[in-house]
Amino acid sequence: MTTTNPQPAVGQTDRRRWIALAIMMAAGFMDLLDVTIVNIAIPSIRGTLDASASQIQWIVAGYVLAFAVGLITGGRLGDIYGRKRVFLLGVAGFTIASALCGLATSAEMLVASRILQGAAAAVMVPQILSTVHATFPPQERGKVFGMWGAIVGLGGLTGPLLGALLTAWNVFDLAWRPIFLINLPVGIAALILGAKYITETKAPYRLRLDLVGVLLGTLGLLMLLYPLTLGEEIGWPAWTFVLMALSLVVFAGLVAYERVKTRRDGSPLIELSLFSVKSFSAGIVVQIAFGIVSGIFFLVWSLYMQVGLGWSVLQAGLTGIPFSLATAALAGVSVEKLVPRFGRKVLQAGALIMAAGMLLYLGATELFGQEITSWHMFLPLIVVGAGMGLIVAPLANAVLGDVPVQHSGSASGLISTTQQMGMALGLGLTSVFFFGVLGDQLTPATLGPAFVAAFQNTLWWVAGILVATFLIMFALPMRAMPQWIAPPPEPETEAEPEPAVPETVGKAATAAEPV
């Protein structure tokens, strides 16, 4: 039966909906862990598998690349074949790939398994936001996105700490392998419980997979993200810039083809009409800018503490606790309490507060130099985390708020893809803001001061990008996002079957199709 309202109203169905959300967020938490946890174990992996520098680089970058290039396609697959079905497929693939990573007997096998893991995450992750968009009424989405923001904060905290602990404990003489094997019980539980509790939703009319769009989109993203991700490590040869320039040509071809595909059968990979929604198009630009900040700061911050200051992995991980707790705490407050009243101003305040935190951090490094301690970083990290909490949770809701339900999968994939693009660009910019200041001729005596100076230079740039992000946010709708504070949904009623192809591509959906 097709209903005009996919959200259950009360009772047992409502409870199942929240259980389904917990299951999907647990799976999303696995992805967040695997983005950060592997960096901590790199020295152990290198020693155990005798991996080269290039192979170590691909263990990290292979996951990021596969994840980024598959997100848009993964989101659209959920629209077409059912978000529950595709989510469970992604969880199964992610669990199998995690097992292969943990059982890897060579660096080559680990690289291949990490690429498979990233591809499975690209199928799994977009279904989380799109299912929330399809199954929760507008007035409840703020609470849900607040929870998601808290999960993001906890993921940033737990990944480095858990990776350090599991590697240091050397459980059953497995060294680094438990950082991947820990995903197995979570993935198996998510498969069993997800099959029982998650409600199937899909686009309310039949869509077809756009294979040409998938090919062009994947090619364009690879041509852009491959040199951005690896350029600094290989010295930015000329071909990296040529490849990035040619990616723009491929993207232009993708846009032209998607217009033809829309007129032909209404089933493009990327629904171009989404960009006519002001909140979506402006939010995408903000996502890129925010991704750049994340890509620059977190890498440089880790290098500064572990290499520049000579801290242990565990000390560096513990130092990040104030930041993660502040992010998690403010994420929920921002969506549930502040955004309904102040709208866009909350996100803008978050950008300025983060910038202020970066300047506080800069002042601390100037004052204490290499004698700085974790306690000296406490206040700056609280401020930076609070600012991030004000942005990370409401931003996703702001971007998706006015998106038609039938395109929520495609839109979710675009959101995650653009954030990954921003992070890759940020990683590339570290060669200018951080490594460019370090120089090549470092001695043990000059190493620490050089890292402190490079970190300080980076903080100036990050603060500047955050101010620019504040200005970009003026393009977001000023109102308090009525989608976030809409009245309760109407009772369920039966509706006429939808046509095979919509009369007007991009019109707002009024139904989801339970399967």
PDB file of N, CA, C and O in Angstrom, residues 216-228 239-255 421:
ATOM      1  N   LEU A 216      30.321   8.550 -15.696  1.00  0.00           N
ATOM      2  CA  LEU A 216      30.860   9.907 -15.790  1.00  0.00           C
ATOM      3  C   LEU A 216      31.132  10.494 -14.407  1.00  0.00           C
ATOM      4  O   LEU A 216      32.168  11.137 -14.181  1.00  0.00           O
ATOM      5  N   GLY A 217      30.209  10.281 -13.476  1.00  0.00           N
ATOM      6  CA  GLY A 217      30.394  10.809 -12.132  1.00  0.00           C
ATOM      7  C   GLY A 217      31.589  10.189 -11.433  1.00  0.00           C
ATOM      8  O   GLY A 217      32.393  10.883 -10.797  1.00  0.00           O
ATOM      9  N   THR A 218      31.730   8.863 -11.551  1.00  0.00           N
ATOM     10  CA  THR A 218      32.855   8.173 -10.923  1.00  0.00           C
ATOM     11  C   THR A 218      34.180   8.623 -11.532  1.00  0.00           C
ATOM     12  O   THR A 218      35.154   8.899 -10.820  1.00  0.00           O
ATOM     13  N   LEU A 219      34.219   8.737 -12.871  1.00  0.00           N
ATOM     14  CA  LEU A 219      35.438   9.158 -13.555  1.00  0.00           C
ATOM     15  C   LEU A 219      35.828  10.577 -13.147  1.00  0.00           C
ATOM     16  O   LEU A 219      36.996  10.854 -12.831  1.00  0.00           O
ATOM     17  N   GLY A 220      34.848  11.486 -13.140  1.00  0.00           N
ATOM     18  CA  GLY A 220      35.141  12.862 -12.773  1.00  0.00           C
ATOM     19  C   GLY A 220      35.648  12.996 -11.347  1.00  0.00           C
ATOM     20  O   GLY A 220      36.619  13.725 -11.080  1.00  0.00           O
ATOM     21  N   LEU A 221      35.013  12.281 -10.410  1.00  0.00           N
ATOM     22  CA  LEU A 221      35.439  12.349  -9.016  1.00  0.00           C
ATOM     23  C   LEU A 221      36.829  11.748  -8.817  1.00  0.00           C
ATOM     24  O   LEU A 221      37.642  12.276  -8.055  1.00  0.00           O
ATOM     25  N   LEU A 222      37.112  10.643  -9.511  1.00  0.00           N
ATOM     26  CA  LEU A 222      38.449  10.061  -9.419  1.00  0.00           C
ATOM     27  C   LEU A 222      39.504  11.020  -9.956  1.00  0.00           C
ATOM     28  O   LEU A 222      40.581  11.178  -9.362  1.00  0.00           O
ATOM     29  N   MET A 223      39.208  11.667 -11.079  1.00  0.00           N
ATOM     30  CA  MET A 223      40.167  12.602 -11.675  1.00  0.00           C
ATOM     31  C   MET A 223      40.411  13.811 -10.774  1.00  0.00           C
ATOM     32  O   MET A 223      41.495  14.396 -10.791  1.00  0.00           O
ATOM     33  N   LEU A 224      39.425  14.169  -9.968  1.00  0.00           N
ATOM     34  CA  LEU A 224      39.595  15.292  -9.053  1.00  0.00           C
ATOM     35  C   LEU A 224      40.210  14.864  -7.724  1.00  0.00           C
ATOM     36  O   LEU A 224      41.161  15.484  -7.229  1.00  0.00           O
ATOM     37  N   LEU A 225      39.681  13.786  -7.132  1.00  0.00           N
ATOM     38  CA  LEU A 225      40.062  13.418  -5.774  1.00  0.00           C
ATOM     39  C   LEU A 225      41.386  12.657  -5.694  1.00  0.00           C
ATOM     40  O   LEU A 225      42.091  12.756  -4.695  1.00  0.00           O
ATOM     41  N   TYR A 226      41.718  11.881  -6.739  1.00  0.00           N
ATOM     42  CA  TYR A 226      42.982  11.138  -6.703  1.00  0.00           C
ATOM     43  C   TYR A 226      44.180  12.078  -6.554  1.00  0.00           C
ATOM     44  O   TYR A 226      44.995  11.910  -5.631  1.00  0.00           O
ATOM     45  N   PRO A 227      44.328  13.091  -7.419  1.00  0.00           N
ATOM     46  CA  PRO A 227      45.469  13.988  -7.211  1.00  0.00           C
ATOM     47  C   PRO A 227      45.365  14.826  -5.940  1.00  0.00           C
ATOM     48  O   PRO A 227      46.385  15.133  -5.315  1.00  0.00           O
ATOM     49  N   LEU A 228      44.149  15.196  -5.522  1.00  0.00           N
ATOM     50  CA  LEU A 228      44.004  15.962  -4.287  1.00  0.00           C
ATOM     51  C   LEU A 228      44.437  15.144  -3.071  1.00  0.00           C
ATOM     52  O   LEU A 228      45.057  15.668  -2.145  1.00  0.00           O
ATOM     53  N   TRP A 239      51.080  16.352 -14.050  1.00  0.00           N
ATOM     54  CA  TRP A 239      49.895  15.586 -14.472  1.00  0.00           C
ATOM     55  C   TRP A 239      48.766  15.675 -13.462  1.00  0.00           C
ATOM     56  O   TRP A 239      47.589  15.515 -13.818  1.00  0.00           O
ATOM     57  N   THR A 240      49.085  15.944 -12.176  1.00  0.00           N
ATOM     58  CA  THR A 240      48.015  16.062 -11.183  1.00  0.00           C
ATOM     59  C   THR A 240      47.132  17.262 -11.488  1.00  0.00           C
ATOM     60  O   THR A 240      45.909  17.198 -11.368  1.00  0.00           O
ATOM     61  N   PHE A 241      47.736  18.370 -11.900  1.00  0.00           N
ATOM     62  CA  PHE A 241      46.958  19.571 -12.227  1.00  0.00           C
ATOM     63  C   PHE A 241      46.190  19.388 -13.533  1.00  0.00           C
ATOM     64  O   PHE A 241      45.065  19.864 -13.679  1.00  0.00           O
ATOM     65  N   VAL A 242      46.814  18.677 -14.487  1.00  0.00           N
ATOM     66  CA  VAL A 242      46.116  18.401 -15.749  1.00  0.00           C
ATOM     67  C   VAL A 242      44.886  17.536 -15.486  1.00  0.00           C
ATOM     68  O   VAL A 242      43.798  17.785 -16.023  1.00  0.00           O
ATOM     69  N   LEU A 243      45.040  16.527 -14.641  1.00  0.00           N
ATOM     70  CA  LEU A 243      43.932  15.626 -14.330  1.00  0.00           C
ATOM     71  C   LEU A 243      42.785  16.380 -13.653  1.00  0.00           C
ATOM     72  O   LEU A 243      41.608  16.173 -13.980  1.00  0.00           O
ATOM     73  N   MET A 244      43.125  17.259 -12.713  1.00  0.00           N
ATOM     74  CA  MET A 244      42.080  18.022 -12.035  1.00  0.00           C
ATOM     75  C   MET A 244      41.363  18.961 -12.999  1.00  0.00           C
ATOM     76  O   MET A 244      40.140  19.143 -12.929  1.00  0.00           O
ATOM     77  N   ALA A 245      42.113  19.570 -13.913  1.00  0.00           N
ATOM     78  CA  ALA A 245      41.488  20.455 -14.901  1.00  0.00           C
ATOM     79  C   ALA A 245      40.557  19.675 -15.832  1.00  0.00           C
ATOM     80  O   ALA A 245      39.439  20.124 -16.141  1.00  0.00           O
ATOM     81  N   LEU A 246      40.979  18.479 -16.243  1.00  0.00           N
ATOM     82  CA  LEU A 246      40.145  17.661 -17.120  1.00  0.00           C
ATOM     83  C   LEU A 246      38.902  17.146 -16.409  1.00  0.00           C
ATOM     84  O   LEU A 246      37.881  16.871 -17.055  1.00  0.00           O
ATOM     85  N   SER A 247      38.977  17.026 -15.084  1.00  0.00           N
ATOM     86  CA  SER A 247      37.789  16.582 -14.349  1.00  0.00           C
ATOM     87  C   SER A 247      36.637  17.565 -14.524  1.00  0.00           C
ATOM     88  O   SER A 247      35.471  17.167 -14.547  1.00  0.00           O
ATOM     89  N   LEU A 248      36.946  18.842 -14.678  1.00  0.00           N
ATOM     90  CA  LEU A 248      35.900  19.848 -14.885  1.00  0.00           C
ATOM     91  C   LEU A 248      35.192  19.611 -16.217  1.00  0.00           C
ATOM     92  O   LEU A 248      33.979  19.828 -16.334  1.00  0.00           O
ATOM     93  N   VAL A 249      35.948  19.169 -17.220  1.00  0.00           N
ATOM     94  CA  VAL A 249      35.346  18.841 -18.515  1.00  0.00           C
ATOM     95  C   VAL A 249      34.395  17.655 -18.370  1.00  0.00           C
ATOM     96  O   VAL A 249      33.291  17.650 -18.923  1.00  0.00           O
ATOM     97  N   VAL A 250      34.825  16.650 -17.625  1.00  0.00           N
ATOM     98  CA  VAL A 250      33.976  15.479 -17.401  1.00  0.00           C
ATOM     99  C   VAL A 250      32.709  15.868 -16.650  1.00  0.00           C
ATOM    100  O   VAL A 250      31.602  15.418 -16.984  1.00  0.00           O
ATOM    101  N   PHE A 251      32.836  16.719 -15.636  1.00  0.00           N
ATOM    102  CA  PHE A 251      31.662  17.165 -14.880  1.00  0.00           C
ATOM    103  C   PHE A 251      30.695  17.955 -15.768  1.00  0.00           C
ATOM    104  O   PHE A 251      29.474  17.834 -15.636  1.00  0.00           O
ATOM    105  N   ALA A 252      31.256  18.771 -16.663  1.00  0.00           N
ATOM    106  CA  ALA A 252      30.394  19.514 -17.597  1.00  0.00           C
ATOM    107  C   ALA A 252      29.634  18.546 -18.500  1.00  0.00           C
ATOM    108  O   ALA A 252      28.440  18.722 -18.772  1.00  0.00           O
ATOM    109  N   GLY A 253      30.322  17.482 -18.956  1.00  0.00           N
ATOM    110  CA  GLY A 253      29.653  16.459 -19.754  1.00  0.00           C
ATOM    111  C   GLY A 253      28.587  15.730 -18.960  1.00  0.00           C
ATOM    112  O   GLY A 253      27.527  15.389 -19.496  1.00  0.00           O
ATOM    113  N   LEU A 254      28.846  15.492 -17.676  1.00  0.00           N
ATOM    114  CA  LEU A 254      27.871  14.835 -16.813  1.00  0.00           C
ATOM    115  C   LEU A 254      26.605  15.684 -16.681  1.00  0.00           C
ATOM    116  O   LEU A 254      25.486  15.165 -16.791  1.00  0.00           O
ATOM    117  N   VAL A 255      26.766  16.988 -16.480  1.00  0.00           N
ATOM    118  CA  VAL A 255      25.612  17.874 -16.351  1.00  0.00           C
ATOM    119  C   VAL A 255      24.786  17.871 -17.635  1.00  0.00           C
ATOM    120  O   VAL A 255      23.545  17.771 -17.603  1.00  0.00           O
ATOM    121  N   MET A 421      34.845  15.815  -0.843  1.00  0.00           N
ATOM    122  CA  MET A 421      35.629  16.636  -1.768  1.00  0.00           C
ATOM    123  C   MET A 421      36.308  17.773  -1.019  1.00  0.00           C
ATOM    124  O   MET A 421      37.483  18.081  -1.251  1.00  0.00           O
TER     125      MET A 421
END
